[in-house]
Coordinates of C-alpha atoms in Angstrom, one line a residue:
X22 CA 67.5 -20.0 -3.2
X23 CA 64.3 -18.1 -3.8
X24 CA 66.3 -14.4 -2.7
X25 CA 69.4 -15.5 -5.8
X26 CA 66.7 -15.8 -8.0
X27 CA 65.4 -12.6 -7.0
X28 CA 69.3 -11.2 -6.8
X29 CA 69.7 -12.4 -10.4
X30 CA 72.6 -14.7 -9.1
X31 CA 70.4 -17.6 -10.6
X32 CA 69.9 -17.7 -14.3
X33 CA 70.9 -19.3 -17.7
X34 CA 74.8 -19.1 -18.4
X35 CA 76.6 -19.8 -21.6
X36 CA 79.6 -21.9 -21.5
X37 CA 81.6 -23.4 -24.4
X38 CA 78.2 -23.0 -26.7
X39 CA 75.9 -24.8 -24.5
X40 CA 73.6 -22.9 -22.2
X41 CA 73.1 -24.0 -18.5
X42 CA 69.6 -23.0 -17.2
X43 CA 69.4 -21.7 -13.6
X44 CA 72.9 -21.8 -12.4
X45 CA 74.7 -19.9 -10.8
X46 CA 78.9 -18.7 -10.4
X47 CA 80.7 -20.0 -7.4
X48 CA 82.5 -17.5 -7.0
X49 CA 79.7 -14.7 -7.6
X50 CA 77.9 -16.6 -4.8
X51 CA 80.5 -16.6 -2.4
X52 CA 80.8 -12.9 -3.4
X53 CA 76.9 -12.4 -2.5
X54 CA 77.0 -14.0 1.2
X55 CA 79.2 -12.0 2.3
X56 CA 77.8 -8.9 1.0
X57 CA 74.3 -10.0 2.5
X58 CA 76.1 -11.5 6.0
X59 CA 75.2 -14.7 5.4
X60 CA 79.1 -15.8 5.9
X61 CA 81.9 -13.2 7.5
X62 CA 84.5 -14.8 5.2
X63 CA 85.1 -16.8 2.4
X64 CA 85.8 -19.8 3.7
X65 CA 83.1 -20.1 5.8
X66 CA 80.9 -19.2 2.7
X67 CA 82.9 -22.4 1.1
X68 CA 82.1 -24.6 4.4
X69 CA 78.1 -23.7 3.9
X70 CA 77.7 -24.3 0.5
X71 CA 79.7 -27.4 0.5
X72 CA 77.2 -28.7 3.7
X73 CA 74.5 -27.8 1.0
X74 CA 76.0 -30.0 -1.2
X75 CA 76.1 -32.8 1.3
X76 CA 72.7 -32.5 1.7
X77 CA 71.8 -32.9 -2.1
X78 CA 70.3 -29.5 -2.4
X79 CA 73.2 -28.0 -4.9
X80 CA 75.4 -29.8 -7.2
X81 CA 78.1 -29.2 -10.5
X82 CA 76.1 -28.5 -13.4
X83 CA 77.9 -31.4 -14.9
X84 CA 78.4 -33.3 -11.6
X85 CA 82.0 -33.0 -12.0
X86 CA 83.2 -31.5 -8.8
X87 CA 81.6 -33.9 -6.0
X88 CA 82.9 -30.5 -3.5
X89 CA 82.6 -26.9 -3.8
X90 CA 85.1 -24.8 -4.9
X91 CA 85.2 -21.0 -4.9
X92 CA 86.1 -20.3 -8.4
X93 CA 84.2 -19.7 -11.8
X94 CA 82.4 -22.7 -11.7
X95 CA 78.9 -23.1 -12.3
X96 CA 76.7 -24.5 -9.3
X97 CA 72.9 -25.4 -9.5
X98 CA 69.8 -26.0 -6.6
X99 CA 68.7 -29.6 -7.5
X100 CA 65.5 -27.9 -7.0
X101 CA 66.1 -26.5 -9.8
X102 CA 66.5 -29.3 -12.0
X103 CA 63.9 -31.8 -10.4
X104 CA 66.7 -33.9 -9.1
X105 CA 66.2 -32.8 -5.4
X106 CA 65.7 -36.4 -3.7
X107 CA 62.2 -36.1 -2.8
X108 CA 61.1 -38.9 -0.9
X109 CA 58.0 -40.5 0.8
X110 CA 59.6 -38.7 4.1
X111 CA 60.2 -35.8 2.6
X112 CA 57.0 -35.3 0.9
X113 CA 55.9 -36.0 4.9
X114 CA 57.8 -32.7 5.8
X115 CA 56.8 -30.6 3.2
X116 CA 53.1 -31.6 4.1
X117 CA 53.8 -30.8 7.8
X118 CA 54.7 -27.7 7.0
X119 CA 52.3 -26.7 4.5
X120 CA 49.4 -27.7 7.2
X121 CA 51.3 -25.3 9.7
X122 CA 51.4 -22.1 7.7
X123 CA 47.2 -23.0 7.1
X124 CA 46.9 -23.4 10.5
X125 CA 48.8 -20.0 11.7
X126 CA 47.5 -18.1 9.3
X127 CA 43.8 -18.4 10.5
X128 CA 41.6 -16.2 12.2
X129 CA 40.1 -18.9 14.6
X130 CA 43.2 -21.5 14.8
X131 CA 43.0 -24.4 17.0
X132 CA 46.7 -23.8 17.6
X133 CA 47.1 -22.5 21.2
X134 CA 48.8 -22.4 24.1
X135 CA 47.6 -24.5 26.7
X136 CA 48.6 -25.9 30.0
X137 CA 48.9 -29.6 31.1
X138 CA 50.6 -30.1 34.7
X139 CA 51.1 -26.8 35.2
X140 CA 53.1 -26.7 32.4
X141 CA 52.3 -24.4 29.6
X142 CA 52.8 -25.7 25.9
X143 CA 53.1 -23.4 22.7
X144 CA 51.5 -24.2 19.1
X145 CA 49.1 -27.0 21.0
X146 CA 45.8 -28.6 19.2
X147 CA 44.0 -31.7 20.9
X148 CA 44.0 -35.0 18.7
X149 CA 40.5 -34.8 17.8
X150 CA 40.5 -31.1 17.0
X151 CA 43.1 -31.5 14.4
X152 CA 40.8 -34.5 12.8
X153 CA 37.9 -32.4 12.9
X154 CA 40.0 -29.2 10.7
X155 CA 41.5 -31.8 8.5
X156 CA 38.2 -33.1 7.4
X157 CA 36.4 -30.1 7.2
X158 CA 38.8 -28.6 5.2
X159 CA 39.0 -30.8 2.7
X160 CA 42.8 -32.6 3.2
X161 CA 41.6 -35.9 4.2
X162 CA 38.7 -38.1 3.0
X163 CA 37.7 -39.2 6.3
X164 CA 39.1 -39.5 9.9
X165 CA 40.7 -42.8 9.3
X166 CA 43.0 -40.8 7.0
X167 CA 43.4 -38.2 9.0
X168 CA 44.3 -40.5 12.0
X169 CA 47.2 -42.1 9.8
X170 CA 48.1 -38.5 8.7
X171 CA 48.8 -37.6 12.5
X172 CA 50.5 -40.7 12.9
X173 CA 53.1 -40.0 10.1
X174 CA 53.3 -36.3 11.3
X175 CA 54.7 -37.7 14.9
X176 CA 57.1 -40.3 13.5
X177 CA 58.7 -37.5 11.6
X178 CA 59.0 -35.6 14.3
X179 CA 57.0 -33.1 13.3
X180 CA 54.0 -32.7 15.9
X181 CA 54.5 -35.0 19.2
X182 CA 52.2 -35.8 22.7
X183 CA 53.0 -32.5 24.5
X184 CA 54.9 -35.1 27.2
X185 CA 55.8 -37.7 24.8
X186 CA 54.1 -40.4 26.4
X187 CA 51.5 -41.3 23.9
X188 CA 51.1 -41.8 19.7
X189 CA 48.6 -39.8 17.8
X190 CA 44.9 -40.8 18.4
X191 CA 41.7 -39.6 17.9
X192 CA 40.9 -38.0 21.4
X193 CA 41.3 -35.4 23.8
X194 CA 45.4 -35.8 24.1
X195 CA 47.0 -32.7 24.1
X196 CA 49.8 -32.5 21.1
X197 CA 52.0 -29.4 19.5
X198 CA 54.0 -28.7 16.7
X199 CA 57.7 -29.9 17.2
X200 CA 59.1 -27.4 14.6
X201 CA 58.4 -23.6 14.5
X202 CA 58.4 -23.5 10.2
X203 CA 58.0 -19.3 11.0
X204 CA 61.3 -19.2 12.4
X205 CA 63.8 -17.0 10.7
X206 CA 67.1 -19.5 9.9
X207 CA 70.2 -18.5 9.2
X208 CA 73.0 -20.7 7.1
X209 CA 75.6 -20.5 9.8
X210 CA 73.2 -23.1 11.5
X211 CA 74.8 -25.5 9.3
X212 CA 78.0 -25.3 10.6
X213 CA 76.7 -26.5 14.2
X214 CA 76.3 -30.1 13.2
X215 CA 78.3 -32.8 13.9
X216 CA 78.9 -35.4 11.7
X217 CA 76.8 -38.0 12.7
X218 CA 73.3 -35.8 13.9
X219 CA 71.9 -33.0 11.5
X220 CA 71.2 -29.5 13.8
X221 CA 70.6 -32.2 16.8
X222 CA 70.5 -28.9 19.3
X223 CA 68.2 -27.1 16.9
X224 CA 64.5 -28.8 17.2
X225 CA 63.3 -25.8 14.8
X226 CA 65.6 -26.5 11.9
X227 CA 64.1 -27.4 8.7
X228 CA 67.0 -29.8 8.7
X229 CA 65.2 -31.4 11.5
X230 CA 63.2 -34.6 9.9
X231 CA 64.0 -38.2 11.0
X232 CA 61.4 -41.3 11.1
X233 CA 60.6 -44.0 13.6
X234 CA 60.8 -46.8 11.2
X235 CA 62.7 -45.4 8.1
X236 CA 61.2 -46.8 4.7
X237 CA 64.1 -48.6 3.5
X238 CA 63.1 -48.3 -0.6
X239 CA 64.2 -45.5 -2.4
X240 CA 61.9 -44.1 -4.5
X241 CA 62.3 -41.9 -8.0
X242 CA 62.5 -38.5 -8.1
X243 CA 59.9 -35.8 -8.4
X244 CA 60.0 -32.1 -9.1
X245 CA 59.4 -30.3 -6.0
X246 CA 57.1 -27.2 -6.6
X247 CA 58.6 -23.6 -6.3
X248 CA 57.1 -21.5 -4.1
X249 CA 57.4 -18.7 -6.7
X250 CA 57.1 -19.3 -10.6
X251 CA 60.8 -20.6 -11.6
X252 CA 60.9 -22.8 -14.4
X253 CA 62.2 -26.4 -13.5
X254 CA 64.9 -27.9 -15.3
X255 CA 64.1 -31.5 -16.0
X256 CA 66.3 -32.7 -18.8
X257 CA 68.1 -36.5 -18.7
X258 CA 70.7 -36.0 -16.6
X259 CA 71.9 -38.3 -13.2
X260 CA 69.8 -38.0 -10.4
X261 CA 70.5 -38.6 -6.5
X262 CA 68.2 -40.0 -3.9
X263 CA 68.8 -40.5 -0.5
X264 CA 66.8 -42.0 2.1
X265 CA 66.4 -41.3 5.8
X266 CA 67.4 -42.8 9.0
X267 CA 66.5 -42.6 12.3
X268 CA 66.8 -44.4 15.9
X269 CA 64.6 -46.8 17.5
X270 CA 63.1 -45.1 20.3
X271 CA 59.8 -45.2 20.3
X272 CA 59.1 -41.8 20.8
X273 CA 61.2 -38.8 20.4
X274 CA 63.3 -37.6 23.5
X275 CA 65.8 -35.2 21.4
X276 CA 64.9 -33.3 18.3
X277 CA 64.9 -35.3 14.9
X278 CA 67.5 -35.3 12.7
X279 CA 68.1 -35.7 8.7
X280 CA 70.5 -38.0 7.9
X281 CA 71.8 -38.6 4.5
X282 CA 74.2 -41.4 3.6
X283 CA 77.9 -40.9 1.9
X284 CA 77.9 -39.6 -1.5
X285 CA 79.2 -42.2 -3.3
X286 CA 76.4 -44.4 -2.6
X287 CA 73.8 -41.2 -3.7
X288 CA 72.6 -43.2 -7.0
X289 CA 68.8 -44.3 -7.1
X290 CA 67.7 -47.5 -6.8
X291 CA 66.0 -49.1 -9.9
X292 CA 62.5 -48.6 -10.1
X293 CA 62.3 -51.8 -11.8
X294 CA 60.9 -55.1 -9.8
X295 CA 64.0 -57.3 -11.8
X296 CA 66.5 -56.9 -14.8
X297 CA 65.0 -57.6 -17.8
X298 CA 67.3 -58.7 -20.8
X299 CA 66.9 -57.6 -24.6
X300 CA 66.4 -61.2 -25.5
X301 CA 63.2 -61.2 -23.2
X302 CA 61.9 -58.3 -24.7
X303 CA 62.0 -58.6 -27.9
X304 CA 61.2 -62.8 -28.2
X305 CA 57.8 -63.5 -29.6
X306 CA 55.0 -63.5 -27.4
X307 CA 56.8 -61.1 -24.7
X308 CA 54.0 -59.2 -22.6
X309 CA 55.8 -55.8 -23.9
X310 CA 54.0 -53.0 -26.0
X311 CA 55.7 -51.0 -28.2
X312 CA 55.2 -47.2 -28.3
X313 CA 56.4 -44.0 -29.8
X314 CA 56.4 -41.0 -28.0
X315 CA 57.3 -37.4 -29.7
X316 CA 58.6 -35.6 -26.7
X317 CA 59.3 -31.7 -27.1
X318 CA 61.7 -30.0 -25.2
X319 CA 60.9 -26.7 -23.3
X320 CA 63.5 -24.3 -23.0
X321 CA 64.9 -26.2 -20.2
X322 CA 64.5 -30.3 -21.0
X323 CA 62.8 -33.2 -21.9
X324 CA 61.8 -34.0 -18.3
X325 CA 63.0 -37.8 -17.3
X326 CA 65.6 -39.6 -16.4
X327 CA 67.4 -42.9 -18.2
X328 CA 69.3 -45.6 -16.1
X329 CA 70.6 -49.3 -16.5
X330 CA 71.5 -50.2 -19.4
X331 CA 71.2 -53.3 -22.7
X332 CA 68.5 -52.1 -22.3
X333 CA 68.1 -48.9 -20.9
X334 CA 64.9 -48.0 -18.7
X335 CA 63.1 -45.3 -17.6
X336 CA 64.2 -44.2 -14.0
X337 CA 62.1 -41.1 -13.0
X338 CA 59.6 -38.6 -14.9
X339 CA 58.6 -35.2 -14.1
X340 CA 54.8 -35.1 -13.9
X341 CA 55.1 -31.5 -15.1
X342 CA 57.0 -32.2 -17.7
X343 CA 56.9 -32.7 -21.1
X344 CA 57.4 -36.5 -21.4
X345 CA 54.9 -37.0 -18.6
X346 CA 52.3 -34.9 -21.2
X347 CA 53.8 -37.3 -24.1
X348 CA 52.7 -40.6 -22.3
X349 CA 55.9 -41.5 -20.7
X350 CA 56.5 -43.6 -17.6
X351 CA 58.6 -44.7 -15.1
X352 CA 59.5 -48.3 -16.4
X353 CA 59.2 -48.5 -19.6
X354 CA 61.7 -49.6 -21.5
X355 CA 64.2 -47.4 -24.7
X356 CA 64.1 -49.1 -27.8
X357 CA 65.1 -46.4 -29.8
X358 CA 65.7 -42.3 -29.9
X359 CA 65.4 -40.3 -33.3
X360 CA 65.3 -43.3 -35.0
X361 CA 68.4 -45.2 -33.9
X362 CA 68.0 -48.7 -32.4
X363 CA 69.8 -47.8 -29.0
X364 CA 68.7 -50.9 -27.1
X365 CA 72.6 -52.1 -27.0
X366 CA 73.6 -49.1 -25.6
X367 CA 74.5 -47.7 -22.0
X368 CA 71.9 -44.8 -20.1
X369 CA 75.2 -42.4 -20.4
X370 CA 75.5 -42.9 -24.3
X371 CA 71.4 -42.7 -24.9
X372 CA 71.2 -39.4 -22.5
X373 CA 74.3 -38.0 -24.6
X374 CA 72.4 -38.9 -27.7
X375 CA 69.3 -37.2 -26.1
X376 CA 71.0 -34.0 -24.9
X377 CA 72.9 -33.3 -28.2
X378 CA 70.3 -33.8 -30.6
X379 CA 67.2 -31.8 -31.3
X380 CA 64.5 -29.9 -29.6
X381 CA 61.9 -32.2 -30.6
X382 CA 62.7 -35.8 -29.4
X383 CA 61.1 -39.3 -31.1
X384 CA 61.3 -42.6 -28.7
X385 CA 60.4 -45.7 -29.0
X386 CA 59.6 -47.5 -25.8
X387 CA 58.4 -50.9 -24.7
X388 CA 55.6 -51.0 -22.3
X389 CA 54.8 -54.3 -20.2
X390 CA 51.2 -55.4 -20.8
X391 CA 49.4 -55.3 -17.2

């Protein structure tokens, strides 16, 4: 993603009058993998980026075309647009790997290799040295945290007991990274999946995620922060989260994998407890608030998302956004946008209205009292 930014492959297009920010031409991009050997033909360049999009990391600008087709079509990372599904186990991951790349890049790092039975384990740290650098700098309060930290670590599969036979305490237990993050990847792993395990031979895959007890609750969307400074889209539009699933072992015997369900069941959850009818929000005495928010757009969106319907809530808001810096949040209910009463109407109607009005958006929303 980061190298068709670079490339230039990435960028706003215009397309009958209406610009799409940070997109990019499928057939340009199947173009550019071949070009850079990514993929020795075109269709296995049309394989890999349609495993991309079954993994929710591209999609249609429009979300038209549920596969990908090698033609002039335009194609956008959901990173893009902060509607990459990340989850409580994803955010798990990304931490994992941020707290790798810390740990390599010191002078003094309590990653070694050590031996245990004779046998000799890379990227190893003992239980309570890990606590001790977690605390000390600064990424936990306490070692209480940092204990439950480890913990989530292993049942992601991202650290483990060097033999598997034990959980993450506080002692001298030998443990290691699972996953090399350093390693160089290459697309073509993709292709080496079956369909029912993600990379299951490939234990340093960034693929590679799957927890002991998956968190059945989905959980709204979030901009994920770009390693380099790309704007994020985050106008209304539909947003997919997925959640994870894993085995029951207790511990990990094979590598973990990420497993996403079919695409027609990709739509979020509501964020809301139960379905709340007009009637109850608008009848005298209802614990609801009414506020306006002016909300304006940056050159690439408002920054939430709108779901249900009669009436319409709000699904998801990017924290970086501008309707996150106008007061909005998740929950609270659309009464009206530019001064139409849109309570009677559906979230595909209110985020047309939203999308094809002006820069500068007014909402009213209702608020439940706490």
């Amino acid at each position: 993603r980061l190298r068709l930014h670079d490339g230039k492959l990435v960028k706003d297009r215009r397309y009958h009058l209406r610009t799409y920010p940070n997109c990019f031409v499928a057939k340009e991009l199947t173009d550019w993998l071949i070009d850079h050997k990514e993929a020795p033909d075109r269709e296995t360049g049309i394989r890999l980026m349609q495993k991309l999009m079954d993994h929710y990391i591209i999609h249609h600008v429009c979300d038209e075309h549920s596969d990908y087709k090698d033609a002039k079509l335009l194609y956008r990372f959901r990173k893009d647009d902060g509607t990459f599904p990340l989850s409580k186990d994803v955010k798990v991951f990304i931490r994992g790997q941020s707290l790798y790349e810390k740990l390599v890049n010191m002078e003094e790092s309590i990653l070694k290799a050590r031996e245990e039975n004779s046998v000799k384990y890379q990227r190893t740290f003992l239980g309570c040295e890990m606590i001790d650098w977690l605390v000390q700098e600064g990424e936990v309060e306490n070692r209480k945290e940092a204990v439950e930290l480890g913990r989530a670590l292993l049942e992601h599969g991202i650290i483990q007991h060097v033999s598997n036979r034990h959980h993450f305490f506080d002692s001298d237990l030998l443990y290691q990274f699972w996953i090399n993050f350093r390693r160089r990847r290459c697309l073509t792993e993709l292709l080496n999946e079956s369909s029912s395990r993600a990379l299951a031979d490939s234990p340093d895959s960034p693929f590679c995620l799957r927890k002991l007890n998956p968190d059945p609750s989905n959980t709204s969307f979030l901009s994920v922060q770009t390693n380099k400074e790309i704007k994020i889209v985050s106008a209304v539009r539909r947003s997919s989260i997925t959640s994870l699933a894993g085995n029951s072992n207790p511990y990990f015997s094979t590598a973990p994998a990420l497993v996403f369900p079919p695409v027609a069941e990709c739509n979020p959850k509501s964020v809301l407890k139960r379905p709340v009818t007009n009637e109850e929000l608008l009848s005298p005495g209802a614990p609801y608030i009414k506020k306006t928010l002016t909300i304006v757009g940056d050159a690439v969106g408002w920054g939430f998302v709108v779901r249900g319907g009669r009436p319409c809530h709000i699904q998801a808001v990017d924290p970086g956004g501008p309707a996150a810096a106008a007061g909005m949040k998740v929950c609270q209910f659309v009464f009206s946008v530019n001064g139409m009463c849109v309570l009677h109407l559906d979230y595909q109607t209110i985020s047309s209205l939203i999308m094809t009005g002006p820069r500068t958006l007014v909402m009213e929303v209702m608020e439940a009292i706490e």
